[in-house]
Tab-separated table of C-alpha atoms in Angstrom:
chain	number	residue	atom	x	y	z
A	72	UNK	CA	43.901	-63.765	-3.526
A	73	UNK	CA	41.984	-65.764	-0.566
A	74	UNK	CA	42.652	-66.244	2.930
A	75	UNK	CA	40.917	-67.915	5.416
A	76	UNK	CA	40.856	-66.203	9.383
A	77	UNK	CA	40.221	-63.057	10.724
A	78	UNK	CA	39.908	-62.890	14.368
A	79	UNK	CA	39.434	-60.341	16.803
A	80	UNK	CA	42.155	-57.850	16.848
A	81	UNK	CA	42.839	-53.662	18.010
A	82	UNK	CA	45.041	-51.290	16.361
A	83	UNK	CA	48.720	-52.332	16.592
A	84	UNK	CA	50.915	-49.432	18.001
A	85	UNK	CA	53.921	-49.720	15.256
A	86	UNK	CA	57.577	-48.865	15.914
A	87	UNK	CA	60.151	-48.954	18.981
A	88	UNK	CA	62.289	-46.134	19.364
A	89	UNK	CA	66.304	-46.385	19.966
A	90	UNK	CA	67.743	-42.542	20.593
A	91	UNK	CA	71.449	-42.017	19.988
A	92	UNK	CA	72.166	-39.044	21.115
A	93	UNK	CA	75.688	-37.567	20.674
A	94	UNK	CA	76.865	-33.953	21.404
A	95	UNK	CA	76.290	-31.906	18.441
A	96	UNK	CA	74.637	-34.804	16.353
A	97	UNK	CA	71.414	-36.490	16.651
A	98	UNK	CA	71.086	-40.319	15.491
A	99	UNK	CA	67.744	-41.513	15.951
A	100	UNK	CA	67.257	-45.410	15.414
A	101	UNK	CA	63.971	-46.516	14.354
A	102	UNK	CA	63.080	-50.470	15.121
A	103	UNK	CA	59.977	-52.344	15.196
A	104	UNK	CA	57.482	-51.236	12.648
A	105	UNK	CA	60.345	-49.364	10.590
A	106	UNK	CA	63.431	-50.388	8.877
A	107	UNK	CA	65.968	-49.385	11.103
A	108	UNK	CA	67.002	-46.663	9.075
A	109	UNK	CA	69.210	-43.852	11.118
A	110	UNK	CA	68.322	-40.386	10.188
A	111	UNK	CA	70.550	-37.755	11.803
A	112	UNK	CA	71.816	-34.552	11.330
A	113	UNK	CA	75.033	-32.369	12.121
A	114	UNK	CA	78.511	-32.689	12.513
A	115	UNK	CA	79.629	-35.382	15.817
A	116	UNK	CA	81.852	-34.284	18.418
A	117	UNK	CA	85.457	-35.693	18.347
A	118	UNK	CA	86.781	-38.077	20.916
A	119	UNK	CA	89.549	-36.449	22.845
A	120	UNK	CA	92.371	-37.912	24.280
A	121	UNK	CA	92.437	-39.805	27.618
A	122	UNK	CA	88.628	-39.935	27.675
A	123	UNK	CA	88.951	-44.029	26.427
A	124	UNK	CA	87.114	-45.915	29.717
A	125	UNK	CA	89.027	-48.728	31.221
A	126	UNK	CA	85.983	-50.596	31.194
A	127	UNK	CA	85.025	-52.770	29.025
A	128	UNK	CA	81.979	-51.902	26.708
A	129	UNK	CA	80.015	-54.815	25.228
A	130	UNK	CA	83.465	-56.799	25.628
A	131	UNK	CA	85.423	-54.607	23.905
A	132	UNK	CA	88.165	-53.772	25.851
A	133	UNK	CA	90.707	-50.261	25.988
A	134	UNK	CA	92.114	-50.939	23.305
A	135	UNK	CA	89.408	-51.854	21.144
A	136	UNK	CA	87.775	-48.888	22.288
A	137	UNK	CA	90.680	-46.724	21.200
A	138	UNK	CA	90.339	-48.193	17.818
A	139	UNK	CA	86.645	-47.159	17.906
A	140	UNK	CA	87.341	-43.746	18.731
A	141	UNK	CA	89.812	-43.688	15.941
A	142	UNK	CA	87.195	-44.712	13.547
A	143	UNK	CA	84.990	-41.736	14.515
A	144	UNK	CA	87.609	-39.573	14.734
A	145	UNK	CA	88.052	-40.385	10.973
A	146	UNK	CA	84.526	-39.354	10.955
A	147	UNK	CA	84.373	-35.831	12.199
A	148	UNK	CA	87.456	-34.988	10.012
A	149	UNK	CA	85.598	-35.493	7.221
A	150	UNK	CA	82.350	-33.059	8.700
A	151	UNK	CA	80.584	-36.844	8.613
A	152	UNK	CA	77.447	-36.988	11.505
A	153	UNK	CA	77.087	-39.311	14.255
A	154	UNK	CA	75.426	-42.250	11.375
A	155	UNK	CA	78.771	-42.486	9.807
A	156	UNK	CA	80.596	-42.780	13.230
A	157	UNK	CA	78.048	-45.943	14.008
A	158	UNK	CA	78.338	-47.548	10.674
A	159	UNK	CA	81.954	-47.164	11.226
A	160	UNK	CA	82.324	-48.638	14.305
A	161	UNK	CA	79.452	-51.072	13.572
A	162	UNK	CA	81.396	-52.049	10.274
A	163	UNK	CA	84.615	-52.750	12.087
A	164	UNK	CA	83.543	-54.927	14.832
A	165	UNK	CA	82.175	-56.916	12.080
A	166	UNK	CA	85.687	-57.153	10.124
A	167	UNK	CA	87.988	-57.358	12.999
A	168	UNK	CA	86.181	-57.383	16.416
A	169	UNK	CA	88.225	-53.740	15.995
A	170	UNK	CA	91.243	-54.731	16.288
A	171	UNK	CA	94.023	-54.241	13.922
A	172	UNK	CA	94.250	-57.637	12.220
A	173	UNK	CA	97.763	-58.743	10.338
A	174	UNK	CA	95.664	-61.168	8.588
A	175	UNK	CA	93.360	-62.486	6.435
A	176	UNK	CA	90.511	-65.002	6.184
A	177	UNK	CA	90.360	-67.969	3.302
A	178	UNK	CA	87.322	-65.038	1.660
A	179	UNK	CA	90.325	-62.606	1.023
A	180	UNK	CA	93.663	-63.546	2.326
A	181	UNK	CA	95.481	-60.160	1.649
A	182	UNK	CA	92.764	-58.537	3.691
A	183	UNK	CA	94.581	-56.569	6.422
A	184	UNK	CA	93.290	-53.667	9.476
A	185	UNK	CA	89.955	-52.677	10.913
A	186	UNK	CA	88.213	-52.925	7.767
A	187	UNK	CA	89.748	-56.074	6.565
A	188	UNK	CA	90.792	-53.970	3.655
A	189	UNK	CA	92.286	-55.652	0.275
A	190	UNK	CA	95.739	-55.410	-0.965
A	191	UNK	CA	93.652	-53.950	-4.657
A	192	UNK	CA	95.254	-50.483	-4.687
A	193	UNK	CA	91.757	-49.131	-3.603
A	194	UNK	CA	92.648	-49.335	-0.033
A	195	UNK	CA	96.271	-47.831	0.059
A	196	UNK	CA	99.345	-49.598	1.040
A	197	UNK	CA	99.655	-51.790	3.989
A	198	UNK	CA	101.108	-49.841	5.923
A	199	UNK	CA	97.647	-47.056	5.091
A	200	UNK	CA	95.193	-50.543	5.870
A	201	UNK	CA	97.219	-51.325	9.164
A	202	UNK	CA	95.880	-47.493	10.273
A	203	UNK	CA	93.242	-47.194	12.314
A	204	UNK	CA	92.448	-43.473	11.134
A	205	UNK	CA	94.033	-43.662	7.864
A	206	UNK	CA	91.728	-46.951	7.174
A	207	UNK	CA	88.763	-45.251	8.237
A	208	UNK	CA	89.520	-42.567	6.422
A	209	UNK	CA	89.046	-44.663	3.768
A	210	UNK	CA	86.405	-46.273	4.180
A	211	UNK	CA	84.529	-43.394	5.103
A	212	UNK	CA	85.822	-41.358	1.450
A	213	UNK	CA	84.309	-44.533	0.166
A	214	UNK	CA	81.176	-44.271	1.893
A	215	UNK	CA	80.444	-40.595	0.553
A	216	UNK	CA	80.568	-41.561	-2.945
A	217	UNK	CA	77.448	-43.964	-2.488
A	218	UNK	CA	74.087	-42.167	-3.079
A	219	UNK	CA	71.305	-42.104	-0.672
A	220	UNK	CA	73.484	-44.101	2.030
A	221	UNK	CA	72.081	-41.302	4.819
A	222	UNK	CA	69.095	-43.374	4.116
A	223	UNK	CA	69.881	-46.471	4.181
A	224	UNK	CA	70.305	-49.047	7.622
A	225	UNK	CA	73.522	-49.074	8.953
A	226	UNK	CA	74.510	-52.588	7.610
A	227	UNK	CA	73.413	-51.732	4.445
A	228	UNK	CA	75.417	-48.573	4.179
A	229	UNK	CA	78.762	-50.539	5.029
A	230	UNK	CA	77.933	-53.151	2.466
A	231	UNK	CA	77.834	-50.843	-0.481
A	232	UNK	CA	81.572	-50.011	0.961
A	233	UNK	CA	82.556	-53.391	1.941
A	234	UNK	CA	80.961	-55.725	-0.823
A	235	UNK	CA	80.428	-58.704	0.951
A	236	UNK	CA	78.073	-61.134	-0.024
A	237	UNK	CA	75.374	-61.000	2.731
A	238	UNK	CA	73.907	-57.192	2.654
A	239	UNK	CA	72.379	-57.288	6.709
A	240	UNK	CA	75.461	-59.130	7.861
A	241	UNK	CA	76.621	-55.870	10.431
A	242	UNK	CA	72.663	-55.595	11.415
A	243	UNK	CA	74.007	-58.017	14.512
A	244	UNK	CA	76.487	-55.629	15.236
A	245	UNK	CA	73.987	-52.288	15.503
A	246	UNK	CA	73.636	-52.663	19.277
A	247	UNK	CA	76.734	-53.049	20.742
A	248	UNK	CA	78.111	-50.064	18.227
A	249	UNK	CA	75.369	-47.623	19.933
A	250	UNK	CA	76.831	-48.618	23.383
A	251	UNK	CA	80.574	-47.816	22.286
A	252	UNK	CA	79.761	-44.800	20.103
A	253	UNK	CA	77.224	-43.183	22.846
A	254	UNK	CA	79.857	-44.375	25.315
A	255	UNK	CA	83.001	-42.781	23.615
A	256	UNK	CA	80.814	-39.571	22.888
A	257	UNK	CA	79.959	-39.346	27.021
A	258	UNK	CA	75.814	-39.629	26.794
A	259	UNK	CA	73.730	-43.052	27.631
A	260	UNK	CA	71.927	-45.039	25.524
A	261	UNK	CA	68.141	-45.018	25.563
A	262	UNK	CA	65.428	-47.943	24.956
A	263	UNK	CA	66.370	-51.187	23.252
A	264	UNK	CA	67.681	-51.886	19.879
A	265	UNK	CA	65.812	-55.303	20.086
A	266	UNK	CA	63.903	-54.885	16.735
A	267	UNK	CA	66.727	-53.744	14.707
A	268	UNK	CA	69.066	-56.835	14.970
A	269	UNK	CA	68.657	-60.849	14.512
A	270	UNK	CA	67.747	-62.722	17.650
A	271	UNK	CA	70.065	-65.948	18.364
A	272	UNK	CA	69.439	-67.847	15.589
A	273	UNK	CA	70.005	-65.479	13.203
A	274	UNK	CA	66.017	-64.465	12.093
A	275	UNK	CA	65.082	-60.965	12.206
A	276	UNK	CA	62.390	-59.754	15.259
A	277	UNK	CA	59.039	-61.764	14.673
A	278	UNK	CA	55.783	-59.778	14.409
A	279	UNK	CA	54.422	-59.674	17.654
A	280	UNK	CA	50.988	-57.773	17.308
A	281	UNK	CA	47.822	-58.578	17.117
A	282	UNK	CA	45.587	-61.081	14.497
A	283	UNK	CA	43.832	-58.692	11.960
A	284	UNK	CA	39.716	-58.156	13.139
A	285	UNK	CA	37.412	-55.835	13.928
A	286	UNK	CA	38.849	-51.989	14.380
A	287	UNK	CA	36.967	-48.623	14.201
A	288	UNK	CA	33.828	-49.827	14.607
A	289	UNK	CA	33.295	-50.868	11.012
A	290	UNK	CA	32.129	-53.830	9.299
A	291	UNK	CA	34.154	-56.017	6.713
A	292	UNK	CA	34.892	-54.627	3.593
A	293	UNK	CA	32.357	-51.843	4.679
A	294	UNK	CA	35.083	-49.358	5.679
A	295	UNK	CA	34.626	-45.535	4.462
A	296	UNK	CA	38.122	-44.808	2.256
A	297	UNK	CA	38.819	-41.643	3.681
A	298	UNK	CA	39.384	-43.554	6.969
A	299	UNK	CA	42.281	-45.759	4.957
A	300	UNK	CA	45.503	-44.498	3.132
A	301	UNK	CA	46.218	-45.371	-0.796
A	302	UNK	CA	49.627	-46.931	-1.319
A	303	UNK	CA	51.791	-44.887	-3.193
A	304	UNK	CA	52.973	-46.831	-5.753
A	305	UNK	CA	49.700	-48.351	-6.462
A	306	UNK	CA	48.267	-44.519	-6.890
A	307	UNK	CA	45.559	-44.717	-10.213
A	308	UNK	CA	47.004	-48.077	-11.886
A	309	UNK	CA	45.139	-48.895	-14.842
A	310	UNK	CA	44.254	-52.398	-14.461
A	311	UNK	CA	42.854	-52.134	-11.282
A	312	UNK	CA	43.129	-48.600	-9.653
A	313	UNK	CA	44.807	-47.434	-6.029
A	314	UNK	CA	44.989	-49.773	-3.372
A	315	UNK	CA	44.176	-49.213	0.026
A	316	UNK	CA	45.444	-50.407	3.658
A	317	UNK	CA	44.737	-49.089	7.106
A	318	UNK	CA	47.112	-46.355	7.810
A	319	UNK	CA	49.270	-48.271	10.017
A	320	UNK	CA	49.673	-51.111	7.708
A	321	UNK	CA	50.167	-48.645	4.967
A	322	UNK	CA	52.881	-46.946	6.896
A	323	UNK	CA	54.555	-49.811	7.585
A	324	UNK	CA	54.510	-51.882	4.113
A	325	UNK	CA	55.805	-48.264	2.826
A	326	UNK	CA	58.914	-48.907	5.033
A	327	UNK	CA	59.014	-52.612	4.131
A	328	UNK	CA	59.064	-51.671	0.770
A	329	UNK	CA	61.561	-49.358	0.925
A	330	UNK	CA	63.969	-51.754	1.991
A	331	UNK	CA	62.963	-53.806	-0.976
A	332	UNK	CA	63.320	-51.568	-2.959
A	333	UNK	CA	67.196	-50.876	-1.801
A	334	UNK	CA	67.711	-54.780	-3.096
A	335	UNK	CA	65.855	-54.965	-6.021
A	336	UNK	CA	65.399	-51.487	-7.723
A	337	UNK	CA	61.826	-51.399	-7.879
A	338	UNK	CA	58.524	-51.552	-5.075
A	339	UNK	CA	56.890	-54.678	-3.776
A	340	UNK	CA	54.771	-55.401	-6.558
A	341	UNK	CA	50.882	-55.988	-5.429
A	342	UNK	CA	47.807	-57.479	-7.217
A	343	UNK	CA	45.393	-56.494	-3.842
A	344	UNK	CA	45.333	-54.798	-0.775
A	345	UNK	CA	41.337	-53.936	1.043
A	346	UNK	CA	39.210	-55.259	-0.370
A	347	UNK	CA	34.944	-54.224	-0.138
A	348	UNK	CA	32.272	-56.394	0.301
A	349	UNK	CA	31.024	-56.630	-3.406
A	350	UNK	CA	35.088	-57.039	-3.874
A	351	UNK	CA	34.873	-59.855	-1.622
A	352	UNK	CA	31.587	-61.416	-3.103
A	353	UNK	CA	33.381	-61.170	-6.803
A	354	UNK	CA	36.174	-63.186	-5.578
A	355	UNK	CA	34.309	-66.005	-4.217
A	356	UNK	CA	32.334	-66.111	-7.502
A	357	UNK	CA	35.536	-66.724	-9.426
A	358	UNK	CA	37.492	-68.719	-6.785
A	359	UNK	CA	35.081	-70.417	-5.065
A	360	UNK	CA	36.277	-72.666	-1.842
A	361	UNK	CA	39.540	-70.750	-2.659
A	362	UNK	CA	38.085	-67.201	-1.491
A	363	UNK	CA	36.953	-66.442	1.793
A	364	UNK	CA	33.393	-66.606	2.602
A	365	UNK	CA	32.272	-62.465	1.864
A	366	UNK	CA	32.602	-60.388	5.232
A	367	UNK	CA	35.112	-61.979	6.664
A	368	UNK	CA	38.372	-61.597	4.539
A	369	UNK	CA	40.922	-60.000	6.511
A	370	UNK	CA	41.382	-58.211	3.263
A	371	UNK	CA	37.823	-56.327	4.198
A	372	UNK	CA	39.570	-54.979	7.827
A	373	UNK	CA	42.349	-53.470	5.418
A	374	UNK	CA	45.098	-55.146	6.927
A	375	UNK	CA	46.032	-57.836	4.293
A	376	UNK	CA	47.581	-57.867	0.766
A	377	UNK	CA	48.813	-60.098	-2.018
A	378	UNK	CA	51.818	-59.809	-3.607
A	379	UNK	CA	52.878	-60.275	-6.762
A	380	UNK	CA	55.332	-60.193	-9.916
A	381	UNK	CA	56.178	-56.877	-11.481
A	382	UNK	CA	53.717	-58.548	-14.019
A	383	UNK	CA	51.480	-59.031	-11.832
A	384	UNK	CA	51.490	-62.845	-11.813
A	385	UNK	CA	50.990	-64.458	-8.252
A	386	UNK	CA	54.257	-65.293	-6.590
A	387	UNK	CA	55.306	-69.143	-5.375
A	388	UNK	CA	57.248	-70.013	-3.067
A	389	UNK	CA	60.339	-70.292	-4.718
A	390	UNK	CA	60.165	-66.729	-5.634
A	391	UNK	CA	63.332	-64.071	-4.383
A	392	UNK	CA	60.354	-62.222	-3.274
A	393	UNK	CA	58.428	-64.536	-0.755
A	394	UNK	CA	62.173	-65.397	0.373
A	395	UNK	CA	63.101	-61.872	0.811
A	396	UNK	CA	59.641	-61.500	2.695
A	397	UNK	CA	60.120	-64.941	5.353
A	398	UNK	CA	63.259	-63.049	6.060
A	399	UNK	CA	62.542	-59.336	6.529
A	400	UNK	CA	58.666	-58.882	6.514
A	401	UNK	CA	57.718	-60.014	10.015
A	402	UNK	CA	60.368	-56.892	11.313
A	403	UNK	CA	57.653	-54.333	9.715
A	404	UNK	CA	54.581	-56.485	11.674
A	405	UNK	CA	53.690	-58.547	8.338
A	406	UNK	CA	53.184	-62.311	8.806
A	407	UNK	CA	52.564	-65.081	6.142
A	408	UNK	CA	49.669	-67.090	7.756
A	409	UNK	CA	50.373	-70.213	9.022
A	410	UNK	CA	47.517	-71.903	6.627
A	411	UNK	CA	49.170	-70.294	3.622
A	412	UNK	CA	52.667	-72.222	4.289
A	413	UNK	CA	54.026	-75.151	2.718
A	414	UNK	CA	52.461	-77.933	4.336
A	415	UNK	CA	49.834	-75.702	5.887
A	416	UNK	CA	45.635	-76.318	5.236
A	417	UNK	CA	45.769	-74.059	2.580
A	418	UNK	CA	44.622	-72.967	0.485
A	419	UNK	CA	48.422	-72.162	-0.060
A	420	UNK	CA	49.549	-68.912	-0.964
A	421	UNK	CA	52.849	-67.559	-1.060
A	422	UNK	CA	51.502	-64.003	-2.150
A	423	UNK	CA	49.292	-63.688	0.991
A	424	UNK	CA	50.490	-61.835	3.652
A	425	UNK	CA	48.423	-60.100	6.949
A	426	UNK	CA	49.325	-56.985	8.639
A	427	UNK	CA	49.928	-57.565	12.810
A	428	UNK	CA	52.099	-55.337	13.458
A	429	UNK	CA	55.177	-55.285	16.011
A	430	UNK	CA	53.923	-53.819	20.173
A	431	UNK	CA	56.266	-51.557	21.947
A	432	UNK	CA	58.803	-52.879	24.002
């Protein structure tokens, strides 16, 4: 409900750019201030024969790559687009490093072929999981019968199919997949993919913007509303009417929350977004040294929020949501401040969170 801060601070420019662009189809990769979800449209182009490079690509060698090509080949048989060829490919370097494996792991020991496909019945017989098209096939039949996975991010896509227990584990994979499937298809890739996968440790891409301050010229919590943009969700609540962000920050927590919404069925829940000067002055009345001192909240510059339970109740930090938010929010430019965290000044508050947004590349 409080936060302390607010330094000086532009607009953040929000979103990187990855184009893949295959004959026919058009896969566009949105990183940075989005989710990484791949829109695309059309039918892609098949491989043909005896256009495999003897090159390596991203370490995967000819016959990896023949594999790969297999996979979207699978793809264009079924009149899927050049998404479906990536989370393919993507999918299977995560199984098998795309190779045809005649094994399992300790996870699933009768697992077998690109897709590490059970011995269930679901998958065909072994000799179906041991082929590379017939597997994709599969796995691609799969893939159609799961609503809305056009919209989803690649990794996400392949875990409705796959079912394993971590739902971004392919996002590592998104990069090198672009390279072979952009490769394969005969076009270069463009830009960086940097935002869309974990760095080295495994973490998603940090927000990298700017503190939230001064922008437009206004003054805290003095900011006319038709320069900010309601948040959907929040549209006419009873309890406490629409919230507000600056459009950017608006944009952005509408992606973030979109993603959230994949996991958990329902929006980020939020008890405030901007908040106005006599906002601002109400909120130190009832908080006291808990509330920012009026006119300098960075909830007055539009570019903070709290949020909550779908009750409404603040969040701790033991909450699935502030979890789900130290791992995915700083990808869409939101940051928990570092007085807000365990073993920070305080006051500490899982539920705040400030908008800085992610810089292009």
């Amino acid at each position: 409900m409080s936060e302390q801060g607010g330094g000086a601070g532009g607009i953040v420019a929000v979103g990187l750019a990855l184009v893949l662009l295959l004959p026919v189809g058009v896969v566009t990769l949105l990183g940075g201030g989005d989710d990484c979800t791949v829109s695309s449209s059309s039918v892609a182009q098949t491989v043909a024969k005896g256009s495999i490079p003897e090159k390596p690509i991203e370490g995967y060698g000819k016959e990896q790559l023949a594999n790969a090509a297999a996979v979207m080949n699978a793809a264009t048989a079924l009149h899927l687009d050049g998404k479906a060829q990536l989370v393919g490919v993507m999918t299977a370097m995560g199984e098998s490093g795309l190779r045809v494996l005649d094994y399992g792991d300790a996870a699933g020991p009768d697992s077998r072929g690109l897709f590490q496909q059970r011995a269930n019945g679901a998958w065909g017989s072994y000799e179906d999981r041991m082929d590379p098209t017939i597997s994709a096939t599969n796995f691609f039949r799969k893939l159609q019968t799961i609503s809305g996975w056009e919209q989803m991010t690649p990794s996400r896509a392949a875990n409705k199919v796959q079912i394993n227990s971590d739902p971004d584990y392919y996002t590592k994979y998104v990069a090198a997949a672009t390279k072979v499937v952009n490769a394969l298809a005969g076009v270069e890739v463009a830009s960086s993919t940097a935002a869309c996968v974990k760095d080295g440790t495994g973490s998603y891409a940090a927000a990298n913007g700017t503190k939230p301050g001064k922008w437009g010229g206004y003054d805290n919590g003095k900011i006319p509303q038709d320069q900010l943009q309601i948040i959907p969700w929040t549209k006419d609540q009873s309890w406490i009417g629409s919230m507000y962000l600056r459009a950017d920050a608006a944009q952005s927590l509408i992606k973030m929350s979109a993603a959230f919404k994949e996991e958990f069925g329902y929006d980020l829940p939020l008890n405030d977004a901007y908040r106005s000067f006599a906002r601002q002055e109400e909120a130190k009345q009832q908080y006291g040294g808990n509330a920012a001192t009026p006119g300098t909240s960075n909830h007055g510059w539009a570019l903070a929020v709290d949020f909550g339970t779908t009750a409404h109740n603040t969040i701790s930090y033991n909450d699935d949501t502030y979890t789900w938010l130290k791992e995915h929010a700083g990808t869409y430019g939101w940051v928990h401040p570092a007085w807000a965290e365990p073993g920070g000044v305080g006051p500490h508050e899982a539920w705040h969170w400030e908008f800085y947004g992610v810089k292009n590349a």
